[in-house]
XYZ file of C-alpha atoms in Angstrom:
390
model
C 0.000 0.000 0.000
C 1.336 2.873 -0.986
C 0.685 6.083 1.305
C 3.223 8.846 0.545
C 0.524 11.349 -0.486
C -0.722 11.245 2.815
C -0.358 12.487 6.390
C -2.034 10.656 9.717
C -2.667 12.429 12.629
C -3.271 10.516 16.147
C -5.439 12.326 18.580
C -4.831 10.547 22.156
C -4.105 10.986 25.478
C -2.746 7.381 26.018
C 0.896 7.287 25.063
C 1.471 3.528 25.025
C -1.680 3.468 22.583
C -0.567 5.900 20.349
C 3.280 4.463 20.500
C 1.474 1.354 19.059
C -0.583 3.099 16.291
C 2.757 4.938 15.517
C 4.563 1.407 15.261
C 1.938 0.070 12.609
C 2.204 3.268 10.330
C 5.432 4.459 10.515
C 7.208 6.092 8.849
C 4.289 7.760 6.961
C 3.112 9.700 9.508
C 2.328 12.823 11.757
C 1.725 12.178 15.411
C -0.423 14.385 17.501
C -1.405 14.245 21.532
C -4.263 16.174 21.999
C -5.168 17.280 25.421
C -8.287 20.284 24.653
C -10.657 21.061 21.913
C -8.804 24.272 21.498
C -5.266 22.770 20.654
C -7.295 20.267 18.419
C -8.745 23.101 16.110
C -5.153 24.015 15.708
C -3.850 20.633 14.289
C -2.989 21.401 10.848
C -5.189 19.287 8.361
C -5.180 18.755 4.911
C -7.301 17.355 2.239
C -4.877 13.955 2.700
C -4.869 13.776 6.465
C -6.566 10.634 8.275
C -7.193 11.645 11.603
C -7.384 8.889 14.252
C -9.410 9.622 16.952
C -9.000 7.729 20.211
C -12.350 8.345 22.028
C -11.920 6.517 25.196
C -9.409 8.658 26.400
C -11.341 11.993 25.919
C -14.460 10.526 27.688
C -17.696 12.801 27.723
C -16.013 15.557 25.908
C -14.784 13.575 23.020
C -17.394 13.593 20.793
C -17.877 17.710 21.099
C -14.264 18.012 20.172
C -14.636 15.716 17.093
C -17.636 17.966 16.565
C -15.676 21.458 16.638
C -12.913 19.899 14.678
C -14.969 18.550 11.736
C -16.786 22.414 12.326
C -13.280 23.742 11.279
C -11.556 21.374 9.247
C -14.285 19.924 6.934
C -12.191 17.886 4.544
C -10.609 15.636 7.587
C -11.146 11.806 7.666
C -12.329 10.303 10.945
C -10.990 7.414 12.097
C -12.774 6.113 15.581
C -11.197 3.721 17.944
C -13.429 3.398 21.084
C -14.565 0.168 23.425
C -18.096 1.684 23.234
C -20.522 -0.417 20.959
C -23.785 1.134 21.824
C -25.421 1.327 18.630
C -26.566 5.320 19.375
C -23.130 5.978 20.035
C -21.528 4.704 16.512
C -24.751 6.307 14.150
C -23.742 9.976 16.223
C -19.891 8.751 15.233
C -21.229 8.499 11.708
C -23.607 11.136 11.377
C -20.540 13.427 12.465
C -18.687 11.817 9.611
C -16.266 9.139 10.618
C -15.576 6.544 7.650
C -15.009 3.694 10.072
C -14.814 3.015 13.797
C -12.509 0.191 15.765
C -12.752 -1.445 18.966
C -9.101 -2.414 20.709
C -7.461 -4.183 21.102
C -6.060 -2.901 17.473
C -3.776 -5.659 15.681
C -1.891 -4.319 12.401
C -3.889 -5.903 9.688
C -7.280 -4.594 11.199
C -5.854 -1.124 11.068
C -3.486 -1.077 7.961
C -7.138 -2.348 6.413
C -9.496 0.192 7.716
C -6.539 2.642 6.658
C -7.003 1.264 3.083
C -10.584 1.533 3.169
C -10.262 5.500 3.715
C -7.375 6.012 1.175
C -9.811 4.320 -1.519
C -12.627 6.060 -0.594
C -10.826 9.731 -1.224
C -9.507 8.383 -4.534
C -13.524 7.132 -5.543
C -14.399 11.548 -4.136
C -11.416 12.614 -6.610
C -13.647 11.776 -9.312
C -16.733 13.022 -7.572
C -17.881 9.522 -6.687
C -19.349 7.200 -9.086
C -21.359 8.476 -11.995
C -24.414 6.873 -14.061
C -24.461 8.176 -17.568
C -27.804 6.764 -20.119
C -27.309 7.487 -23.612
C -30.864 7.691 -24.841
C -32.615 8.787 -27.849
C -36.775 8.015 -28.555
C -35.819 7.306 -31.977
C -33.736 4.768 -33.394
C -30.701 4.642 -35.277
C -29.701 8.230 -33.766
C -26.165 6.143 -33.097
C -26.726 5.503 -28.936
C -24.702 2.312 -29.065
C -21.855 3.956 -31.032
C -21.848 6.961 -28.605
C -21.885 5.170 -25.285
C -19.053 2.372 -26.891
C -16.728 5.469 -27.940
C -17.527 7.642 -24.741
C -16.857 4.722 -22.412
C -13.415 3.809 -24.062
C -12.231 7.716 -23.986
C -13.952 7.895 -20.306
C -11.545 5.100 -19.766
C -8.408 6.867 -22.077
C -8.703 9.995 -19.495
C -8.961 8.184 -15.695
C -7.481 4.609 -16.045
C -10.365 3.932 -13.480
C -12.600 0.521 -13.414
C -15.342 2.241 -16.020
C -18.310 0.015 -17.146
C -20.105 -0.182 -20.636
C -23.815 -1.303 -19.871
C -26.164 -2.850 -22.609
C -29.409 -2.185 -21.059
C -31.197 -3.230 -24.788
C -32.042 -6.578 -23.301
C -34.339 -7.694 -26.181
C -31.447 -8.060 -28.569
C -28.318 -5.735 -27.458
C -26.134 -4.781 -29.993
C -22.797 -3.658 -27.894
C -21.066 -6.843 -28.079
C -21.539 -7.236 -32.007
C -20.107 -3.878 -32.070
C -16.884 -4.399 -30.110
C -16.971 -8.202 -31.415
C -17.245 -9.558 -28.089
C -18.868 -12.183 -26.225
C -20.675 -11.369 -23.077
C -21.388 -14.699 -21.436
C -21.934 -12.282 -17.958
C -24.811 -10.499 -18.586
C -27.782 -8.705 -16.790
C -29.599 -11.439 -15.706
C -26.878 -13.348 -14.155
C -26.500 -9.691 -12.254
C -29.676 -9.394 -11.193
C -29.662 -13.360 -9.890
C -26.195 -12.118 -8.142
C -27.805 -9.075 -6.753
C -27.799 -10.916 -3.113
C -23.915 -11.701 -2.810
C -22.296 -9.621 -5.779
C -18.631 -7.714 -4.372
C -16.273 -5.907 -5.900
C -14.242 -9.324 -6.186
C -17.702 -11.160 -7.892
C -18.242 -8.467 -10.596
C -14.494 -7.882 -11.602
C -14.118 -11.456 -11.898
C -17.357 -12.395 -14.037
C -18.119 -9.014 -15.875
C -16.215 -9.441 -19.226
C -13.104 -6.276 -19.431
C -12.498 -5.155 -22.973
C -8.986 -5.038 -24.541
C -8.529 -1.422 -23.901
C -9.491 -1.629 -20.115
C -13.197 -1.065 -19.593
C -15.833 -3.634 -18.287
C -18.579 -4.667 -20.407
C -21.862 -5.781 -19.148
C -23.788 -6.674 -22.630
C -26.600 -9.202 -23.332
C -26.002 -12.270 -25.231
C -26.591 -12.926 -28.726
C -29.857 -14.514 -28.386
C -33.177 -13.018 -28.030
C -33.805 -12.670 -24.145
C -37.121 -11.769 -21.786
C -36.453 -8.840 -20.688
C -39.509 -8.859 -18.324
C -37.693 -10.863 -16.065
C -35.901 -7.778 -15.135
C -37.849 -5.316 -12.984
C -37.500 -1.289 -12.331
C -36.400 -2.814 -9.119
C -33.977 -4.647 -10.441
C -32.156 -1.847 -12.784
C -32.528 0.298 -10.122
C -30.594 -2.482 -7.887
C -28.103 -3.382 -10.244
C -27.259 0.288 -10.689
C -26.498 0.799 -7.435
C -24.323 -2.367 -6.552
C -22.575 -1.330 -9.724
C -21.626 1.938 -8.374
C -19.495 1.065 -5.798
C -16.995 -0.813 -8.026
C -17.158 1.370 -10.980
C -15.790 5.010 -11.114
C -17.665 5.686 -14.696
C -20.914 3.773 -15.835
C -22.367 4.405 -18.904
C -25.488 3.046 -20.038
C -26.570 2.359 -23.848
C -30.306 2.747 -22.953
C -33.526 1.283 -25.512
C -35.794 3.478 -27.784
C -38.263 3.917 -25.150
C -40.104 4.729 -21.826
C -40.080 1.455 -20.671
C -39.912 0.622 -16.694
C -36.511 -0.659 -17.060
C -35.492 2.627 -19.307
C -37.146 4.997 -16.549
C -35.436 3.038 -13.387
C -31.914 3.473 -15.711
C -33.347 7.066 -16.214
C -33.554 8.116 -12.678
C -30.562 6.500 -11.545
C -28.519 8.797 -14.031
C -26.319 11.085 -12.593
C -26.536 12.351 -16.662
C -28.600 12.111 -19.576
C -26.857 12.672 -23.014
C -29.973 12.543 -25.329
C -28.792 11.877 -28.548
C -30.570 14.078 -31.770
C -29.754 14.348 -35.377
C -30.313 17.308 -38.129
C -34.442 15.685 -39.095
C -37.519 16.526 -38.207
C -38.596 13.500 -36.980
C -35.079 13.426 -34.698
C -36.197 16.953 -33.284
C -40.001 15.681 -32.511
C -38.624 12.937 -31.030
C -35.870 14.665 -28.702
C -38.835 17.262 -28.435
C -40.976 14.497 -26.562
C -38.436 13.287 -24.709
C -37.375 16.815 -22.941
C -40.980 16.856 -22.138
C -41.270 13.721 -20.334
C -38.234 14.294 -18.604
C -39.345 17.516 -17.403
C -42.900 15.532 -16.064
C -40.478 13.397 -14.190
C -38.835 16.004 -12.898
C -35.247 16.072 -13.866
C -33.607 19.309 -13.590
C -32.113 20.802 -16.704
C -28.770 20.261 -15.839
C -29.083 16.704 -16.088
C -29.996 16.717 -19.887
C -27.148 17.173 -22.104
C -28.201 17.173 -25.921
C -25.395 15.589 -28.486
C -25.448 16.372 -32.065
C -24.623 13.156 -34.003
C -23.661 12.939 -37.604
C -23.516 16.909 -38.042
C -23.392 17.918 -41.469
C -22.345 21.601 -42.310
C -24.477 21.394 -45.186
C -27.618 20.265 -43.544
C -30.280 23.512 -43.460
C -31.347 22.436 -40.066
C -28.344 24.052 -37.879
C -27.272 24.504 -34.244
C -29.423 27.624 -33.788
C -32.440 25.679 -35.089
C -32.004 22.863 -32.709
C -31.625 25.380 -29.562
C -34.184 26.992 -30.565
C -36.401 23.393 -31.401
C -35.498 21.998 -28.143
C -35.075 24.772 -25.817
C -31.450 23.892 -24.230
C -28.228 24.428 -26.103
C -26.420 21.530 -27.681
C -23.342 19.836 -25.381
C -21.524 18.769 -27.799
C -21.373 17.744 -31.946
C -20.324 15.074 -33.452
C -19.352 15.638 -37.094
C -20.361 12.939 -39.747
C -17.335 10.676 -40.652
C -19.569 7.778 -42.640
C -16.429 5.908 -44.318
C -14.808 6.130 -41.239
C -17.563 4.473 -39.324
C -18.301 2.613 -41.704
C -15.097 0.624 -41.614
C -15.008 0.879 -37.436
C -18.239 -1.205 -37.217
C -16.929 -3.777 -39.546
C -13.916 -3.689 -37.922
C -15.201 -4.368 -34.140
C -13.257 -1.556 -32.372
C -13.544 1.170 -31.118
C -12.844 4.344 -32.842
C -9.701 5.249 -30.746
C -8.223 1.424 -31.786
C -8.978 1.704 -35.293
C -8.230 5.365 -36.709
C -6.782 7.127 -33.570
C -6.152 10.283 -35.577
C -9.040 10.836 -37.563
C -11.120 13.785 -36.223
C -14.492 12.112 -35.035
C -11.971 10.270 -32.526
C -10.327 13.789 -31.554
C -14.159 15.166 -31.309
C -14.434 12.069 -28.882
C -11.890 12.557 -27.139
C -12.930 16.321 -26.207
C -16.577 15.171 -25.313
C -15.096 12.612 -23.160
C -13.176 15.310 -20.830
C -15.805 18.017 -21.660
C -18.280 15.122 -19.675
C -16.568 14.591 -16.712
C -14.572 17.581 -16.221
C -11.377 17.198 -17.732
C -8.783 19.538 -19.032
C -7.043 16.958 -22.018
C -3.985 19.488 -22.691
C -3.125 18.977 -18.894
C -4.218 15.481 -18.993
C -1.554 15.034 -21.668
C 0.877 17.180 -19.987
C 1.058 14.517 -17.308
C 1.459 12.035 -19.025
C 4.503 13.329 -20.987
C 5.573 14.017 -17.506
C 5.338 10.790 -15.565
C 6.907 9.155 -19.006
C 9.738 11.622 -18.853
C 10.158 10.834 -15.529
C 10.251 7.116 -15.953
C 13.280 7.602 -18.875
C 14.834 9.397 -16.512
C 14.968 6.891 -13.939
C 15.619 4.008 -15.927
């Protein structure tokens, strides 16, 4: 485990204790007896510090110091180690914010683990915690499946985090003729998982794609999708979230229950819309539904597929159509595409410097928040660094 980025601060009044806590985490670490609440506000804390807490020795007043300190330094980490296991006690612990709380006698595993368990929690908040993304359009062949393959690998291109590509077409899904990939894990063995499915479960059976993205897709055979509830998508979203930093979701041509449960889980909704009439009605209906369901208009993020300068039907006219500006355009490559579907790659794989994958690659980190002229500066950076060490 590797812990250089961060600092660990020990609040105690028992010196053996803390000698012992010091032995476990050494040498990565900052040591701190705290004796009042007003020398505790003054413990410097960063973004990176784990702060554990030793609540037996600071009795009744323990908990108001926590209290004060989390008052001032809001981006601490509490660690609790205390022998009391009333249940009141440990929800006030959490309520005030503590990630995990320890009873002593405290052996090295149990600690270097909980330890762990904060460290991968503040990398999961670096990317503002998991995110649902459906890629939806009311009409077909608007390109959905080729927008949520191509985001997902770029998604992928810019973190390096465990991202999954979800096939929620469970009729007949498409995904895995695209990438030319068997998915012998699919939805319904997820949602007959549901009751024991880890991190260690899903990693394990959900298929990972060459370029390092998971791939939850429906077999090639016609499937009943009734099987699967709102519940259930609603479910499987959720268990899916704590493994994966980035899900995206190639969602069906409808308002179906399983669509709407996909629908509300979304942390995003990039509703997909070409230069036609019937495109615009469509996208037109489907702003209008959302708004009945409530979403705010943040969550709705139009995308511009298969732009053609040309076309007479232009960005103003689709503003204007739809009432909400357009995210993002994606220009119309045909032969490219063409030969990337019959290839069964991605766009990235197969023609890395044509511009529909440069487009992609800017809607990518325009989606999630990324600056790709830094992302690339750090890259040369860590290589440069790696030459230099070799």
């Amino acid at each position: 485990m590797n812990y250089e980025e961060y600092q660990y601060a020990i609040i105690s009044l028992d010196e053996k204790f803390t000698a012992h806590i010091k032995r476990i985490l050494n040498p990565a670490i900052t040591a701190d007896h705290i004796i009042s609440a007003g020398s505790l506000t003054r413990l410097p804390v960063s973004q990176k510090t784990i702060v554990l807490f030793d609540a037996r020795t600071l009795n009744v007043q323990s908990m108001e110091c926590a209290r004060q300190f989390k008052k001032r330094k809001r981006d601490a980490k509490f660690l609790i180690i205390s022998d009391n296991m009333d249940p009141h006690e440990i929800r006030n612990w959490m309520r005030l914010g503590a990630v995990d709380y320890l009873t002593p006698p405290l052996d090295s595993k149990e600690l270097l683990n909980a330890v762990q368990r904060m460290v991968d929690l503040d990398h999961s908040q670096n990317f503002n915690d998991s995110q649902v993304m459906g890629v939806f359009s009311l009409k077909g062949g608007q390109g959905v499946t080729s927008i949520a393959t191509n985001m997902t690998d770029h998604i992928t291109r810019l973190t390096h985090e465990k991202n999954l590509l979800m096939d929620l077409n469970l009729y007949m899904g498409h995904m895995s003729v695209l990438l030319n990939q068997k998915c012998t894990y699919t939805p319904f063995n997820l949602v007959r998982d549901l009751p024991r499915a880890d991190e260690d479960l899903l990693l394990s059976s959900i298929e990972k794609h060459e370029n390092g993205f998971h791939l939850l897709g429906v077999s090639d055979e016609i499937a009943d999708a009734e099987q699967i509830s709102r519940e259930d998508v609603k479910s499987m979203l959720q268990v899916l979230r704590k493994v994966f930093n980035f899900i995206v979701v190639d969602l069906p041509h409808d308002f179906s229950n399983q669509t709407l449960a996909a629908l509300d889980e979304s942390d995003s909704i990039l509703l997909v819309v070409q230069q036609s009439v019937p495109s615009l009605k469509s996208a037109q209906m489907a702003i209008q539904i959302f708004g009945e369901l409530g979403y705010p208009d943040h969550k709705v993020h139009v995308v511009l597929n298969r732009y053609l300068s040309r076309n007479p039907i232009q960005h103003d006219d689709i503003e204007v159509a739809l009432n909400k500006p357009v995210f993002m355009s994606l220009e119309n490559n045909y032969p490219v595409m063409s030969e990337v579907f019959n290839s069964g790659q991605t766009i990235h794989s197969f023609e890395r410097h044509s511009d529909i994958n440069i487009t992609f690659h800017h809607f990518a980190a325009k989606l999630i928040g990324v600056n790709p002229a830094l992302k690339r500066m750090r890259t040369l950076k860590r290589l440069f660094s790696r030459i230099k060490g070799s």
